[in-house]
């Protein structure tokens, strides 16, 4: 393989830049040229392509977001859009494509593979941690750390006013950000799309903690279940305490990536190039039990995310 393409697609995630850097540097070190596609599949359709050299990725690992920028591209859902994307790949003589993104982006890669025989390798870049085949997605660790810092700030002021703090976090249909943030911040309850919740039980738990001398309560709500605002409104009917709801929003998607995401990005990027370099495509890469693994893209996108019941039970065991 002489020339590969690289794009980031869907919601950006901290660590994407570390993966970009790893793909570019390891490809060049293996004698492969790299073309970066700006704005994801939209840029591929519109021929927004740049040649990348070693220096084009210098100093980017510490930066959140993606230097290639990204987009959610509806045109890729149409055959016509995909044909335009492939025409751009052919124009530049790009033989293999690295796609950094979530499951929607992987579906695009899967179509390029199935319909046009383009070799693709997917790197899981999303804060949501919603892909079954990998233990962690790139950006999840940073997003959770951003959430726990924000929740820590909230807890300071909520404690001063003896309030109940309801915090909405992202994750689309997956509750992992909420669950991990809940454990890490000592939340009194976590409301997730994967588990039914009982508002009366949450209210009585808050009451118990108050009787034991706790003056602040934290409830984390995953956006896939409902909004924090909506939950706070419901909870108000059952608790006498002052409640404030905060939506962390896109703040959790930006910022300096953690060590875990920078190192994961580097490992995933290097493996992507190894695979394409040896003529292997139609794969996605992930991490399982701290080993970098790869699997068939079609199989990976058809897997349903399972909920980590053990971790959920851990949370239950450490709440009052
Ligand atoms: O998939 C990442 C994510 O941040 C989700 O957690 C969230 O639901 C969505 O993207 C928000 O998308 P947008 O930035 O397009 O509003």
Coordinates of C-alpha atoms and ligand atoms in Angstrom, one line a residue:
X1 CA 0.0 0.0 0.0
X2 CA 1.5 3.4 -1.1
X3 CA -1.1 5.9 -0.1
X4 CA -3.8 6.0 2.6
X5 CA -6.5 8.5 3.5
X6 CA -7.6 9.6 7.0
X7 CA -10.7 11.3 8.3
X8 CA -12.6 12.0 11.5
X9 CA -16.3 11.8 11.4
X10 CA -19.4 12.3 13.7
X11 CA -19.0 14.0 17.1
X12 CA -15.4 14.8 17.9
X13 CA -13.7 13.2 20.9
X14 CA -10.6 14.1 22.9
X15 CA -7.8 11.8 21.7
X16 CA -8.7 12.0 18.0
X17 CA -5.7 14.2 17.5
X18 CA -3.4 11.7 19.1
X19 CA -4.8 9.1 16.8
X20 CA -4.3 11.3 13.7
X21 CA -0.7 12.0 14.8
X22 CA -0.1 8.3 15.2
X23 CA -1.6 7.4 11.8
X24 CA 0.4 10.1 10.0
X25 CA 3.8 9.5 11.7
X26 CA 3.6 5.7 11.6
X27 CA 2.5 5.6 8.0
X28 CA 5.3 8.0 6.9
X29 CA 7.8 5.9 8.9
X30 CA 6.5 2.8 7.0
X31 CA 6.9 4.5 3.6
X32 CA 3.2 5.2 3.1
X33 CA 1.8 8.6 2.1
X34 CA -1.1 10.1 4.0
X35 CA -3.9 12.3 2.7
X36 CA -6.1 14.0 5.3
X37 CA -9.7 14.6 4.5
X38 CA -11.2 17.6 6.2
X39 CA -14.8 17.6 7.6
X40 CA -15.2 13.8 7.5
X41 CA -17.3 12.2 4.8
X42 CA -18.6 15.7 3.7
X43 CA -15.0 16.7 2.8
X44 CA -14.5 13.4 1.0
X45 CA -17.6 14.1 -1.1
X46 CA -16.5 17.7 -1.7
X47 CA -12.8 16.8 -2.4
X48 CA -11.5 18.7 0.7
X49 CA -8.2 16.8 0.9
X50 CA -4.7 17.7 2.0
X51 CA -1.4 15.9 1.9
X52 CA -0.1 15.4 5.5
X53 CA 3.6 15.4 6.5
X54 CA 5.4 14.7 9.7
X55 CA 5.2 18.4 10.9
X56 CA 1.5 18.7 10.0
X57 CA 0.7 16.7 13.2
X58 CA 3.4 18.2 15.5
X59 CA 2.2 19.2 18.9
X60 CA -1.4 18.1 18.5
X61 CA -1.7 15.2 21.0
X62 CA -2.5 17.6 23.9
X63 CA -5.3 19.3 22.0
X64 CA -9.0 18.3 22.2
X65 CA -11.2 18.3 19.1
X66 CA -9.8 17.2 15.7
X67 CA -7.4 19.2 13.5
X68 CA -9.1 17.6 10.5
X69 CA -12.4 18.9 11.7
X70 CA -15.5 16.7 11.4
X71 CA -19.1 16.6 10.3
X72 CA -22.3 14.5 10.4
X73 CA -22.8 13.8 6.7
X74 CA -26.3 12.8 5.6
X75 CA -25.2 12.5 2.0
X76 CA -23.2 9.3 2.9
X77 CA -26.6 7.7 3.5
X78 CA -27.3 8.0 -0.3
X79 CA -25.6 5.9 -2.9
X80 CA -24.9 9.0 -4.9
X81 CA -23.0 10.6 -2.0
X82 CA -20.9 7.5 -1.6
X83 CA -20.1 7.4 -5.3
X84 CA -18.7 11.0 -5.0
X85 CA -16.7 10.0 -2.0
X86 CA -15.1 7.0 -3.9
X87 CA -14.4 9.3 -6.9
X88 CA -12.3 11.5 -4.6
X89 CA -10.4 8.5 -3.2
X90 CA -9.7 7.3 -6.7
X91 CA -8.6 10.8 -7.8
X92 CA -5.9 10.8 -5.2
X93 CA -5.0 7.2 -5.7
X94 CA -5.9 6.5 -2.1
X95 CA -6.0 2.7 -1.6
X96 CA -7.0 2.5 2.1
X97 CA -9.0 4.7 4.4
X98 CA -8.7 5.2 8.2
X99 CA -12.0 6.4 9.6
X100 CA -12.0 7.7 13.2
X101 CA -15.5 8.0 14.5
X102 CA -18.5 6.2 16.1
X103 CA -20.9 3.7 14.9
X104 CA -22.5 6.0 12.3
X105 CA -19.1 6.6 10.8
X106 CA -18.3 2.9 10.8
X107 CA -21.5 2.3 8.8
X108 CA -20.2 4.7 6.2
X109 CA -16.9 2.8 6.1
X110 CA -18.8 -0.5 5.9
X111 CA -20.7 0.7 2.8
X112 CA -17.4 1.8 1.1
X113 CA -16.1 -1.6 1.7
X114 CA -19.2 -3.6 0.6
X115 CA -20.2 -1.5 -2.4
X116 CA -16.8 -0.4 -3.8
X117 CA -14.2 -2.7 -2.3
X118 CA -12.3 0.2 -0.6
X119 CA -10.1 -1.1 2.2
X120 CA -11.2 0.7 5.4
X121 CA -10.1 0.5 9.0
X122 CA -12.2 2.1 11.8
X123 CA -10.8 3.6 15.0
X124 CA -13.5 4.1 17.7
X125 CA -13.6 7.8 18.4
X126 CA -16.6 8.8 20.5
X127 CA -17.1 10.0 24.0
X128 CA -20.2 7.7 24.3
X129 CA -18.4 4.3 24.9
X130 CA -21.3 2.7 23.1
X131 CA -19.5 0.2 20.9
X132 CA -19.7 -3.4 22.1
X133 CA -16.6 -4.8 20.5
X134 CA -14.2 -2.5 22.4
X135 CA -13.9 -2.1 26.2
X136 CA -13.3 1.7 25.7
X137 CA -13.8 4.2 22.9
X138 CA -11.3 7.1 22.4
X139 CA -12.5 10.2 24.2
X140 CA -14.6 8.4 26.9
X141 CA -12.0 8.7 29.6
X142 CA -11.4 12.4 29.0
X143 CA -15.1 13.2 28.8
X144 CA -15.8 11.4 32.1
X145 CA -12.8 13.2 33.7
X146 CA -14.2 16.6 32.5
X147 CA -17.6 15.6 34.0
X148 CA -16.2 14.7 37.3
X149 CA -14.3 17.9 37.6
X150 CA -17.4 19.8 36.7
X151 CA -19.5 17.8 39.2
X152 CA -16.8 18.5 41.9
X153 CA -17.3 22.2 41.3
X154 CA -21.0 21.8 41.5
X155 CA -20.8 19.8 44.7
X156 CA -18.8 22.6 46.4
X157 CA -21.6 25.2 45.8
X158 CA -24.5 22.7 46.3
X159 CA -23.1 21.7 49.7
X160 CA -22.8 25.3 50.8
X161 CA -26.5 25.8 50.1
X162 CA -27.5 22.3 51.2
X163 CA -29.0 21.6 47.8
X164 CA -29.7 18.6 45.6
X165 CA -27.7 18.7 42.4
X166 CA -29.1 17.1 39.3
X167 CA -26.5 16.8 36.5
X168 CA -27.2 15.8 32.9
X169 CA -24.4 14.2 31.0
X170 CA -24.1 13.0 27.4
X171 CA -23.8 9.5 25.9
X172 CA -26.6 9.3 23.4
X173 CA -28.4 6.0 24.2
X174 CA -25.6 4.8 26.4
X175 CA -25.4 5.4 30.1
X176 CA -21.6 4.8 30.6
X177 CA -20.6 8.4 31.1
X178 CA -23.2 8.7 33.8
X179 CA -22.3 5.4 35.4
X180 CA -18.6 6.0 35.6
X181 CA -19.0 9.7 36.6
X182 CA -21.5 8.6 39.3
X183 CA -19.1 6.1 40.8
X184 CA -16.2 8.6 40.7
X185 CA -18.1 11.5 42.3
X186 CA -20.0 9.6 44.9
X187 CA -23.4 10.3 43.4
X188 CA -26.5 9.3 45.4
X189 CA -28.2 8.0 42.3
X190 CA -27.6 7.6 38.6
X191 CA -30.5 7.6 36.1
X192 CA -29.6 5.6 33.0
X193 CA -31.4 4.5 29.8
X194 CA -30.4 0.9 30.5
X195 CA -32.1 0.6 33.9
X196 CA -35.5 1.5 35.2
X197 CA -35.5 4.0 38.0
X198 CA -37.9 4.6 40.9
X199 CA -38.1 8.2 41.8
X200 CA -39.7 7.5 45.2
X201 CA -36.8 5.3 46.0
X202 CA -34.3 7.9 45.0
X203 CA -36.2 10.5 47.1
X204 CA -36.2 8.2 50.1
X205 CA -32.4 7.6 49.7
X206 CA -31.8 11.4 49.7
X207 CA -33.9 11.6 52.8
X208 CA -31.8 8.9 54.5
X209 CA -28.6 10.7 53.7
X210 CA -29.9 13.9 55.1
X211 CA -30.8 12.1 58.4
X212 CA -27.3 10.8 58.5
X213 CA -25.9 14.3 58.3
X214 CA -25.2 14.7 54.6
X215 CA -25.9 18.2 53.2
X216 CA -25.5 17.7 49.5
X217 CA -26.9 15.2 47.1
X218 CA -25.9 14.4 43.6
X219 CA -28.1 12.7 40.9
X220 CA -26.5 12.1 37.5
X221 CA -28.9 11.8 34.6
X222 CA -27.8 10.3 31.3
X223 CA -29.3 12.3 28.4
X224 CA -30.5 9.0 26.8
X225 CA -33.0 8.7 29.7
X226 CA -34.3 12.2 29.9
X227 CA -33.0 15.8 30.5
X228 CA -31.7 16.8 33.9
X229 CA -34.3 19.6 33.9
X230 CA -37.1 17.1 33.4
X231 CA -35.8 14.8 36.2
X232 CA -35.3 17.7 38.6
X233 CA -39.0 18.7 38.0
X234 CA -40.1 15.2 38.8
X235 CA -37.9 15.0 41.9
X236 CA -39.2 18.3 43.3
X237 CA -42.5 16.6 44.0
X238 CA -40.9 14.1 46.4
X239 CA -38.1 16.0 48.2
X240 CA -38.4 19.2 50.3
X241 CA -34.8 20.4 49.5
X242 CA -33.7 23.0 47.0
X243 CA -32.8 21.4 43.7
X244 CA -30.7 22.8 40.9
X245 CA -30.1 21.1 37.6
X246 CA -27.1 21.6 35.4
X247 CA -26.4 20.2 31.9
X248 CA -22.7 19.8 31.3
X249 CA -23.3 19.7 27.5
X250 CA -20.5 20.1 25.0
X251 CA -18.0 21.1 27.6
X252 CA -17.5 17.4 28.2
X253 CA -16.6 16.8 24.6
X254 CA -13.7 19.3 24.5
X255 CA -10.5 20.0 26.5
X256 CA -7.2 18.4 26.9
X257 CA -7.3 14.6 26.4
X258 CA -6.2 12.5 29.4
X259 CA -3.1 10.3 29.3
X260 CA -5.4 7.3 28.8
X261 CA -6.9 8.8 25.6
X262 CA -3.6 10.0 24.2
X263 CA -1.9 6.6 24.7
X264 CA -5.0 4.8 23.4
X265 CA -5.1 7.1 20.3
X266 CA -1.4 6.4 19.6
X267 CA -1.9 2.6 19.9
X268 CA -5.0 2.5 17.8
X269 CA -3.4 4.7 15.1
X270 CA -0.3 2.6 14.8
X271 CA -2.4 -0.6 14.5
X272 CA -4.6 1.0 11.8
X273 CA -1.5 1.6 9.7
X274 CA -0.1 -1.8 10.4
X275 CA -3.3 -3.4 9.1
X276 CA -3.6 -1.2 5.9
X277 CA 0.1 -1.5 5.3
X278 CA -0.2 -5.3 5.1
X279 CA -3.2 -5.0 2.8
X280 CA -5.8 -5.8 5.4
X281 CA -9.0 -3.7 5.5
X282 CA -12.6 -3.9 6.4
X283 CA -11.6 -4.0 10.1
X284 CA -12.3 -2.0 13.2
X285 CA -9.7 -1.7 16.0
X286 CA -10.4 -1.6 19.7
X287 CA -9.0 -2.4 23.1
X288 CA -9.9 -5.5 25.1
X289 CA -8.2 -6.4 28.4
X290 CA -5.6 -3.8 27.6
X291 CA -4.7 -5.5 24.3
X292 CA -5.3 -3.8 20.9
X293 CA -7.6 -6.0 18.9
X294 CA -9.2 -5.8 15.5
X295 CA -12.3 -7.4 14.1
X296 CA -14.5 -7.5 11.0
X297 CA -16.3 -4.2 10.5
X298 CA -19.6 -5.7 9.5
X299 CA -19.6 -8.0 12.6
X300 CA -18.6 -5.1 14.9
X301 CA -21.4 -2.7 13.8
X302 CA -24.0 -5.4 14.2
X303 CA -23.1 -6.0 17.8
X304 CA -25.5 -4.7 20.5
X305 CA -23.9 -2.9 23.4
X306 CA -24.3 -4.8 26.7
X307 CA -24.7 -3.0 29.9
X308 CA -22.0 -3.5 32.6
X309 CA -24.2 -4.9 35.4
X310 CA -21.3 -5.6 37.7
X311 CA -20.2 -2.0 37.6
X312 CA -23.8 -0.9 38.2
X313 CA -24.0 -3.2 41.2
X314 CA -20.7 -1.6 42.5
X315 CA -22.4 1.7 42.4
X316 CA -25.4 0.3 44.3
X317 CA -23.1 -1.2 46.9
X318 CA -21.4 2.1 47.7
X319 CA -24.4 4.4 48.0
X320 CA -26.1 4.9 51.3
Ligands
LIG1 O1 -21.9 11.0 20.0 C1 -21.3 12.0 20.8 C2 -22.3 13.0 21.3 O2 -21.6 14.0 22.0 C3 -23.4 12.4 22.1 O3 -23.0 12.1 23.4 C4 -24.4 13.5 22.0 O4 -25.7 13.0 22.1 C5 -24.2 14.0 20.6 O5 -22.9 13.7 20.2 C6 -24.4 15.5 20.4 O6 -24.3 15.8 19.1 P1 -24.1 17.3 18.5 O7 -22.8 17.8 18.9 O8 -24.3 17.1 17.0 O9 -25.2 18.1 19.1

